[in-house]
Amino acid sequence: MSKVTDKNNPPSTGGVSRQTFLRVAVGSAGVVYAAGLAYPVYRYVASPVEKAAKESAVTEVTLKDAQKLAPGSALMFKFGSKPSLLIHHDDGTWTALTAVCTHLGCTVRYQEDKKRIHCACHGGVYDPKTGANVSGPPPKPLKRYEVKVTDAAVIVSRSQDRA
Amino acid sequence: MKSLFSSFYAWADERLGLEELVQFAKQKTVPVHSQSFWYYWGGLSLFFFLIQFATGVLLLLYYRPGPDAYDSVRQITYDTNFGWLVRSVHSWAANLMIVAIFVHMFSVFFMKAYRKPREFGWWSGVALLGMAMVFGFSGYLLPMDDLAYFATKVGMEIFSVVPMIGPKLADLVRGGPDVSEYTVHRFFALHVVVLPAVFLPILGFHLWLVQRHGNAVPPSEEAKPEAQRRSESFFPNFMMKDFAMWLVAFNVLSVLAFMFPWDLGPQADPLKPAPLGIHPEWYFMSQFQVLKIFGDLFPGTLGEILGIVVFTAGLLLWFLIPLYDNTQEAGRRARRATYFGLFTLIALIVTTIWAYLVL
Ligand code: HEM
Ligand code: FES
């Protein structure tokens, strides 16, 4: 470009000046260090998130002796990391659903006297058989699981159509 | 890109006066001479403290004091991504920080940088070293493995030599007659709340003084005529070299932490006999040995008390050096101070090695 010579930046034959080369070298070393630092820190901080993701990858939970649950009552269990609800209805049928309110995530409860699922946070109500949101703020139904009852356990699994 | 940055800079400068800072940094100079290497060690101590702060906060994400302490450190080490590394870095940097502070302190001593007007720099610096050692002592117990447990038990003996109130004091510090989960809780509060809260302002004071007075030059330089002394600008020259040293320190730390991951022993169990060779961390070994020597020379409480008295007197002499080695001339008093420094350095090294030999 010009004939002016700069002793810190001599005209080079290869086309890349010494200064550019240095800048790129220092820059890339910086990026390598930053990445080498950020990666372990990120993985360390994210550890519980990864663990929860691994746990929620379960597709089936066996609840030993849950078949003895009296009709008209319910119990809480964990499906992966999610609190869930198993209900034995008066008519002998079973329902299992997530117990995480679709409004703001409070844990819901089965009210045996009123035969309904109730969320205490903002008064949301769900149908205990279908999980449909009946009244209050919840925008969506609770997700249901498949239930299989054997004489030793109740087996709850992610329903096929949702997989 | 460039103009975006410079217009943002202009915007911020107008409000914050950044240019003044840059001008200040450019005018600040650092002396250049054969001993300049030692000027990096204060910065290195600071570097390791910053590492301790960052990794300490990371450990806080998972550490649980109290009866769960051991289990939580076990989980950090074995069940958490890179938890072993974070722990290893925190432990290694703790030791390197104390090495750096010791080197820094002795270089300051031999350069006579504690003389007027830098007395407060010396006093705050010794305080920072003391606090770093308490940081180390309190942190060492937190994992509650058997080494931590017994080393703390032994370390607490130091209180028993305080006349009259010693045993009571030790009970209060431990939260009982024995090291227990109460001790862990107390040490935890000390380690992550009290010490940082006290350490940080004193560190700020120390750094502010360094800015105010600049680097001291050793007497040999001071004797030279002004024209023969050289210096360089702090910004960007010295700062770049400072960062280069930090980079070296970072690499050394990484290699150590990776190649020699910090160990976690079996869980502390008061019912099990102490494993062989229980001893405090290396930076307490000298005191440990001095107490032992006096204990052997003068059996009974006399030896213990003499040991403590000698040690405290030495520390006091060390701390008060700016008050009695205060003239700028290189007189006999000044030479005596240098001999005192050499004696202290050699005594620390010899007693430390001795302590390890007789373990
Ligand atoms: C403000 C900053 C700091 C915080 C928040 C902090 C926090 C912690 C925590 C939570 C632990 C327990 C986890 C474990 O034992 O692995 C710990 C341990 C420890 N800390 Fe710190 N710390 C800080 C500064 C320091 C400093 C300045 C030193 C030493 C000079 C130090 C030395 C230690 C040591 C030796 C351990 C035991 C490590 C082990 O064996 O696992 N810490 N620290
Ligand atoms: S969170 Fe359940 S109703 Fe709002």
mmCIF file of C-alpha atoms in Angstrom, chain B residues 7-260:
data_model
loop_
_atom_site.group_PDB
_atom_site.id
_atom_site.type_symbol
_atom_site.label_atom_id
_atom_site.label_comp_id
_atom_site.label_asym_id
_atom_site.label_seq_id
_atom_site.Cartn_x
_atom_site.Cartn_y
_atom_site.Cartn_z
ATOM 1 C CA SER B 7 -18.922 6.382 21.000
ATOM 2 C CA PHE B 8 -19.939 4.198 23.916
ATOM 3 C CA TYR B 9 -16.595 4.955 25.556
ATOM 4 C CA ALA B 10 -17.154 8.682 25.046
ATOM 5 C CA TRP B 11 -20.642 8.348 26.519
ATOM 6 C CA ALA B 12 -19.362 6.523 29.609
ATOM 7 C CA ASP B 13 -16.283 8.748 29.926
ATOM 8 C CA GLU B 14 -18.438 11.851 30.055
ATOM 9 C CA ARG B 15 -20.281 10.433 33.039
ATOM 10 C CA LEU B 16 -17.553 8.503 34.842
ATOM 11 C CA GLY B 17 -14.369 10.375 33.986
ATOM 12 C CA LEU B 18 -12.647 7.250 32.651
ATOM 13 C CA GLU B 19 -10.007 9.293 30.861
ATOM 14 C CA GLU B 20 -8.701 10.527 34.211
ATOM 15 C CA LEU B 21 -8.140 6.917 35.260
ATOM 16 C CA VAL B 22 -6.302 6.120 32.038
ATOM 17 C CA GLN B 23 -4.136 9.214 32.403
ATOM 18 C CA PHE B 24 -3.434 8.294 36.000
ATOM 19 C CA ALA B 25 -2.445 4.765 35.021
ATOM 20 C CA LYS B 26 -0.243 6.069 32.222
ATOM 21 C CA GLN B 27 1.594 8.463 34.492
ATOM 22 C CA LYS B 28 2.112 5.911 37.213
ATOM 23 C CA THR B 29 5.548 4.349 36.868
ATOM 24 C CA VAL B 30 7.204 1.289 38.283
ATOM 25 C CA PRO B 31 10.944 1.271 39.021
ATOM 26 C CA VAL B 32 13.093 -1.028 36.921
ATOM 27 C CA HIS B 33 16.171 -2.605 38.518
ATOM 28 C CA SER B 34 17.761 -5.940 39.290
ATOM 29 C CA GLN B 35 15.210 -6.685 42.047
ATOM 30 C CA SER B 36 12.115 -5.802 39.995
ATOM 31 C CA PHE B 37 11.080 -9.454 39.831
ATOM 32 C CA TRP B 38 9.822 -9.252 43.395
ATOM 33 C CA TYR B 39 7.293 -6.586 42.476
ATOM 34 C CA TYR B 40 5.079 -9.266 40.944
ATOM 35 C CA TRP B 41 4.388 -11.179 44.117
ATOM 36 C CA GLY B 42 1.801 -8.840 45.579
ATOM 37 C CA GLY B 43 -0.119 -9.088 42.326
ATOM 38 C CA LEU B 44 0.229 -12.860 42.407
ATOM 39 C CA SER B 45 -1.195 -12.961 45.941
ATOM 40 C CA LEU B 46 -4.119 -10.914 44.672
ATOM 41 C CA PHE B 47 -4.569 -13.272 41.729
ATOM 42 C CA PHE B 48 -4.816 -16.292 44.004
ATOM 43 C CA PHE B 49 -7.256 -14.505 46.258
ATOM 44 C CA LEU B 50 -9.499 -13.763 43.289
ATOM 45 C CA ILE B 51 -9.320 -17.460 42.391
ATOM 46 C CA GLN B 52 -10.271 -18.330 45.982
ATOM 47 C CA PHE B 53 -13.212 -15.978 45.830
ATOM 48 C CA ALA B 54 -14.519 -17.422 42.576
ATOM 49 C CA THR B 55 -13.996 -21.092 43.427
ATOM 50 C CA GLY B 56 -15.251 -20.501 46.973
ATOM 51 C CA VAL B 57 -18.559 -19.214 45.644
ATOM 52 C CA LEU B 58 -18.748 -22.231 43.328
ATOM 53 C CA LEU B 59 -18.185 -24.586 46.283
ATOM 54 C CA LEU B 60 -20.949 -22.784 48.150
ATOM 55 C CA LEU B 61 -23.409 -23.967 45.493
ATOM 56 C CA TYR B 62 -23.159 -27.508 46.853
ATOM 57 C CA TYR B 63 -21.393 -27.446 50.210
ATOM 58 C CA ARG B 64 -23.554 -28.071 53.288
ATOM 59 C CA PRO B 65 -22.051 -27.379 56.714
ATOM 60 C CA GLY B 66 -23.074 -29.332 59.801
ATOM 61 C CA PRO B 67 -23.643 -33.086 60.049
ATOM 62 C CA ASP B 68 -23.893 -33.310 56.259
ATOM 63 C CA ALA B 69 -20.531 -31.674 55.608
ATOM 64 C CA TYR B 70 -18.552 -34.770 54.689
ATOM 65 C CA ASP B 71 -21.296 -36.141 52.499
ATOM 66 C CA SER B 72 -21.663 -32.889 50.608
ATOM 67 C CA VAL B 73 -17.931 -32.703 49.892
ATOM 68 C CA ARG B 74 -18.071 -36.356 48.798
ATOM 69 C CA GLN B 75 -20.864 -35.424 46.400
ATOM 70 C CA ILE B 76 -18.902 -32.421 45.128
ATOM 71 C CA THR B 77 -15.887 -34.633 44.538
ATOM 72 C CA TYR B 78 -17.536 -37.672 42.989
ATOM 73 C CA ASP B 79 -21.084 -36.820 41.838
ATOM 74 C CA THR B 80 -20.823 -33.314 40.438
ATOM 75 C CA ASN B 81 -19.388 -32.445 37.020
ATOM 76 C CA PHE B 82 -15.872 -31.100 37.541
ATOM 77 C CA GLY B 83 -16.549 -30.814 41.272
ATOM 78 C CA TRP B 84 -13.232 -32.548 41.955
ATOM 79 C CA LEU B 85 -11.543 -29.833 39.880
ATOM 80 C CA VAL B 86 -13.206 -26.902 41.603
ATOM 81 C CA ARG B 87 -12.270 -28.356 44.962
ATOM 82 C CA SER B 88 -8.750 -29.114 43.827
ATOM 83 C CA VAL B 89 -8.249 -25.572 42.522
ATOM 84 C CA HIS B 90 -9.600 -24.073 45.755
ATOM 85 C CA SER B 91 -7.239 -26.181 47.851
ATOM 86 C CA TRP B 92 -4.165 -25.688 45.672
ATOM 87 C CA ALA B 93 -4.715 -21.947 45.239
ATOM 88 C CA ALA B 94 -5.135 -21.622 49.020
ATOM 89 C CA ASN B 95 -1.626 -22.973 49.473
ATOM 90 C CA LEU B 96 -0.145 -21.032 46.571
ATOM 91 C CA MET B 97 -1.735 -17.862 47.889
ATOM 92 C CA ILE B 98 0.034 -18.279 51.202
ATOM 93 C CA VAL B 99 3.339 -19.021 49.424
ATOM 94 C CA ALA B 100 2.890 -15.860 47.349
ATOM 95 C CA ILE B 101 2.096 -13.741 50.404
ATOM 96 C CA PHE B 102 5.168 -15.058 52.231
ATOM 97 C CA VAL B 103 7.438 -14.298 49.261
ATOM 98 C CA HIS B 104 5.835 -10.867 48.946
ATOM 99 C CA MET B 105 6.305 -10.124 52.628
ATOM 100 C CA PHE B 106 9.964 -11.113 52.702
ATOM 101 C CA SER B 107 10.750 -9.167 49.546
ATOM 102 C CA VAL B 108 9.104 -6.120 51.082
ATOM 103 C CA PHE B 109 11.119 -6.698 54.208
ATOM 104 C CA PHE B 110 14.471 -6.891 52.439
ATOM 105 C CA MET B 111 13.673 -3.905 50.232
ATOM 106 C CA LYS B 112 12.901 -2.020 53.437
ATOM 107 C CA ALA B 113 9.635 -1.010 51.885
ATOM 108 C CA TYR B 114 8.052 -0.760 55.326
ATOM 109 C CA ARG B 115 9.853 2.529 56.045
ATOM 110 C CA LYS B 116 8.162 5.897 56.088
ATOM 111 C CA PRO B 117 5.667 6.581 54.533
ATOM 112 C CA ARG B 118 4.720 2.915 53.998
ATOM 113 C CA GLU B 119 4.236 1.729 57.601
ATOM 114 C CA PHE B 120 0.522 1.139 57.201
ATOM 115 C CA GLY B 121 1.182 -0.907 54.104
ATOM 116 C CA TRP B 122 3.373 -3.209 56.179
ATOM 117 C CA TRP B 123 0.868 -3.496 59.022
ATOM 118 C CA SER B 124 -2.090 -4.164 56.762
ATOM 119 C CA GLY B 125 0.009 -6.688 54.842
ATOM 120 C CA VAL B 126 0.934 -8.671 57.937
ATOM 121 C CA ALA B 127 -2.747 -8.615 58.908
ATOM 122 C CA LEU B 128 -3.669 -9.997 55.489
ATOM 123 C CA LEU B 129 -1.182 -12.849 55.891
ATOM 124 C CA GLY B 130 -2.589 -13.652 59.322
ATOM 125 C CA MET B 131 -6.092 -13.715 57.913
ATOM 126 C CA ALA B 132 -5.044 -15.873 54.980
ATOM 127 C CA MET B 133 -3.705 -18.393 57.486
ATOM 128 C CA VAL B 134 -6.970 -18.331 59.425
ATOM 129 C CA PHE B 135 -8.790 -18.759 56.091
ATOM 130 C CA GLY B 136 -6.700 -21.847 55.524
ATOM 131 C CA PHE B 137 -7.141 -23.211 59.030
ATOM 132 C CA SER B 138 -10.919 -22.801 58.995
ATOM 133 C CA GLY B 139 -11.276 -24.082 55.434
ATOM 134 C CA TYR B 140 -9.221 -27.163 56.187
ATOM 135 C CA LEU B 141 -11.833 -28.483 58.632
ATOM 136 C CA LEU B 142 -14.815 -27.990 56.333
ATOM 137 C CA PRO B 143 -14.669 -31.357 54.478
ATOM 138 C CA MET B 144 -14.652 -33.201 57.846
ATOM 139 C CA ASP B 145 -12.542 -36.108 56.685
ATOM 140 C CA ASP B 146 -10.287 -37.779 59.219
ATOM 141 C CA LEU B 147 -7.213 -35.668 58.475
ATOM 142 C CA ALA B 148 -9.199 -32.442 58.762
ATOM 143 C CA TYR B 149 -10.769 -33.611 61.983
ATOM 144 C CA PHE B 150 -7.591 -34.641 63.762
ATOM 145 C CA ALA B 151 -5.471 -31.776 62.428
ATOM 146 C CA THR B 152 -8.043 -29.320 63.755
ATOM 147 C CA LYS B 153 -8.182 -31.157 67.060
ATOM 148 C CA VAL B 154 -4.408 -30.839 67.373
ATOM 149 C CA GLY B 155 -4.429 -27.250 66.120
ATOM 150 C CA MET B 156 -6.897 -26.213 68.781
ATOM 151 C CA GLU B 157 -4.264 -27.100 71.387
ATOM 152 C CA ILE B 158 -2.771 -23.693 70.654
ATOM 153 C CA PHE B 159 -5.527 -22.168 72.785
ATOM 154 C CA SER B 160 -4.759 -24.329 75.774
ATOM 155 C CA VAL B 161 -1.514 -22.434 76.363
ATOM 156 C CA VAL B 162 -3.285 -19.103 76.767
ATOM 157 C CA PRO B 163 -3.062 -18.614 80.517
ATOM 158 C CA MET B 164 -6.228 -19.042 82.589
ATOM 159 C CA ILE B 165 -8.915 -18.618 79.957
ATOM 160 C CA GLY B 166 -7.285 -20.934 77.382
ATOM 161 C CA PRO B 167 -9.433 -24.055 77.867
ATOM 162 C CA LYS B 168 -12.631 -22.028 78.065
ATOM 163 C CA LEU B 169 -11.667 -20.167 74.900
ATOM 164 C CA ALA B 170 -10.973 -23.406 73.061
ATOM 165 C CA ASP B 171 -14.394 -24.744 74.102
ATOM 166 C CA LEU B 172 -16.066 -21.620 72.784
ATOM 167 C CA VAL B 173 -14.230 -21.739 69.475
ATOM 168 C CA ARG B 174 -15.009 -25.454 69.050
ATOM 169 C CA GLY B 175 -18.568 -25.164 70.291
ATOM 170 C CA GLY B 176 -17.949 -27.937 72.829
ATOM 171 C CA PRO B 177 -15.190 -29.996 74.363
ATOM 172 C CA ASP B 178 -14.513 -31.723 71.073
ATOM 173 C CA VAL B 179 -14.414 -30.960 67.373
ATOM 174 C CA SER B 180 -17.936 -31.632 66.114
ATOM 175 C CA GLU B 181 -20.551 -30.469 63.655
ATOM 176 C CA TYR B 182 -20.851 -27.310 65.761
ATOM 177 C CA THR B 183 -17.208 -26.598 65.044
ATOM 178 C CA VAL B 184 -17.848 -27.044 61.336
ATOM 179 C CA HIS B 185 -20.699 -24.551 61.498
ATOM 180 C CA ARG B 186 -18.613 -21.973 63.335
ATOM 181 C CA PHE B 187 -15.636 -22.379 61.065
ATOM 182 C CA PHE B 188 -17.959 -22.154 58.088
ATOM 183 C CA ALA B 189 -19.425 -18.838 59.236
ATOM 184 C CA LEU B 190 -15.891 -17.606 59.840
ATOM 185 C CA HIS B 191 -14.591 -18.878 56.521
ATOM 186 C CA VAL B 192 -17.267 -17.602 54.170
ATOM 187 C CA VAL B 193 -18.744 -14.578 55.951
ATOM 188 C CA VAL B 194 -16.583 -13.055 58.660
ATOM 189 C CA LEU B 195 -13.173 -13.447 57.043
ATOM 190 C CA PRO B 196 -14.169 -12.179 53.587
ATOM 191 C CA ALA B 197 -16.000 -9.262 55.193
ATOM 192 C CA VAL B 198 -12.887 -8.258 57.141
ATOM 193 C CA PHE B 199 -10.324 -9.289 54.538
ATOM 194 C CA LEU B 200 -11.758 -7.323 51.622
ATOM 195 C CA PRO B 201 -11.687 -3.824 53.157
ATOM 196 C CA ILE B 202 -8.164 -4.375 54.477
ATOM 197 C CA LEU B 203 -7.108 -5.596 51.043
ATOM 198 C CA GLY B 204 -8.676 -2.472 49.533
ATOM 199 C CA PHE B 205 -6.803 -0.312 52.025
ATOM 200 C CA HIS B 206 -3.554 -2.137 51.245
ATOM 201 C CA LEU B 207 -3.989 -1.671 47.479
ATOM 202 C CA TRP B 208 -4.990 1.954 47.888
ATOM 203 C CA LEU B 209 -1.774 2.595 49.819
ATOM 204 C CA VAL B 210 0.251 0.944 47.068
ATOM 205 C CA GLN B 211 -1.327 3.335 44.564
ATOM 206 C CA ARG B 212 -0.678 6.281 46.822
ATOM 207 C CA HIS B 213 2.970 5.657 47.581
ATOM 208 C CA GLY B 214 4.085 3.675 44.556
ATOM 209 C CA ASN B 215 6.678 0.899 44.705
ATOM 210 C CA ALA B 216 9.545 1.340 47.091
ATOM 211 C CA VAL B 217 13.028 0.749 45.740
ATOM 212 C CA PRO B 218 15.635 -1.236 47.665
ATOM 213 C CA PRO B 219 18.335 0.773 49.479
ATOM 214 C CA SER B 220 20.934 -0.166 46.845
ATOM 215 C CA GLU B 221 18.816 1.592 44.235
ATOM 216 C CA GLU B 222 18.015 4.464 46.494
ATOM 217 C CA ALA B 223 21.731 5.148 46.839
ATOM 218 C CA LYS B 224 22.096 5.700 43.092
ATOM 219 C CA PRO B 225 21.828 9.204 41.672
ATOM 220 C CA GLU B 226 18.457 10.035 40.176
ATOM 221 C CA ALA B 227 19.783 9.968 36.614
ATOM 222 C CA GLN B 228 20.864 6.341 36.884
ATOM 223 C CA ARG B 229 17.501 5.035 38.072
ATOM 224 C CA ARG B 230 15.168 3.618 35.491
ATOM 225 C CA SER B 231 11.434 3.112 35.484
ATOM 226 C CA GLU B 232 8.636 2.088 33.161
ATOM 227 C CA SER B 233 5.026 3.115 32.847
ATOM 228 C CA PHE B 234 2.487 1.056 34.763
ATOM 229 C CA PHE B 235 0.044 1.165 31.878
ATOM 230 C CA PRO B 236 0.402 -0.666 29.623
ATOM 231 C CA ASN B 237 3.960 -1.973 30.194
ATOM 232 C CA PHE B 238 3.980 -3.200 33.767
ATOM 233 C CA MET B 239 0.340 -4.242 33.662
ATOM 234 C CA MET B 240 1.036 -6.484 30.680
ATOM 235 C CA LYS B 241 3.904 -8.127 32.527
ATOM 236 C CA ASP B 242 1.686 -8.453 35.578
ATOM 237 C CA PHE B 243 -0.888 -10.278 33.470
ATOM 238 C CA ALA B 244 1.831 -12.439 31.978
ATOM 239 C CA MET B 245 2.762 -13.500 35.501
ATOM 240 C CA TRP B 246 -0.892 -14.202 36.254
ATOM 241 C CA LEU B 247 -0.983 -16.376 33.175
ATOM 242 C CA VAL B 248 2.046 -18.317 34.408
ATOM 243 C CA ALA B 249 0.393 -18.665 37.819
ATOM 244 C CA PHE B 250 -2.826 -19.809 36.193
ATOM 245 C CA ASN B 251 -0.981 -22.467 34.227
ATOM 246 C CA VAL B 252 0.949 -23.714 37.262
ATOM 247 C CA LEU B 253 -2.286 -23.842 39.247
ATOM 248 C CA SER B 254 -4.114 -25.716 36.484
ATOM 249 C CA VAL B 255 -1.377 -28.309 36.119
ATOM 250 C CA LEU B 256 -1.220 -28.910 39.867
ATOM 251 C CA ALA B 257 -5.001 -29.099 40.267
ATOM 252 C CA PHE B 258 -5.368 -31.484 37.317
ATOM 253 C CA MET B 259 -2.381 -33.725 37.953
ATOM 254 C CA PHE B 260 -2.724 -33.915 41.716
#
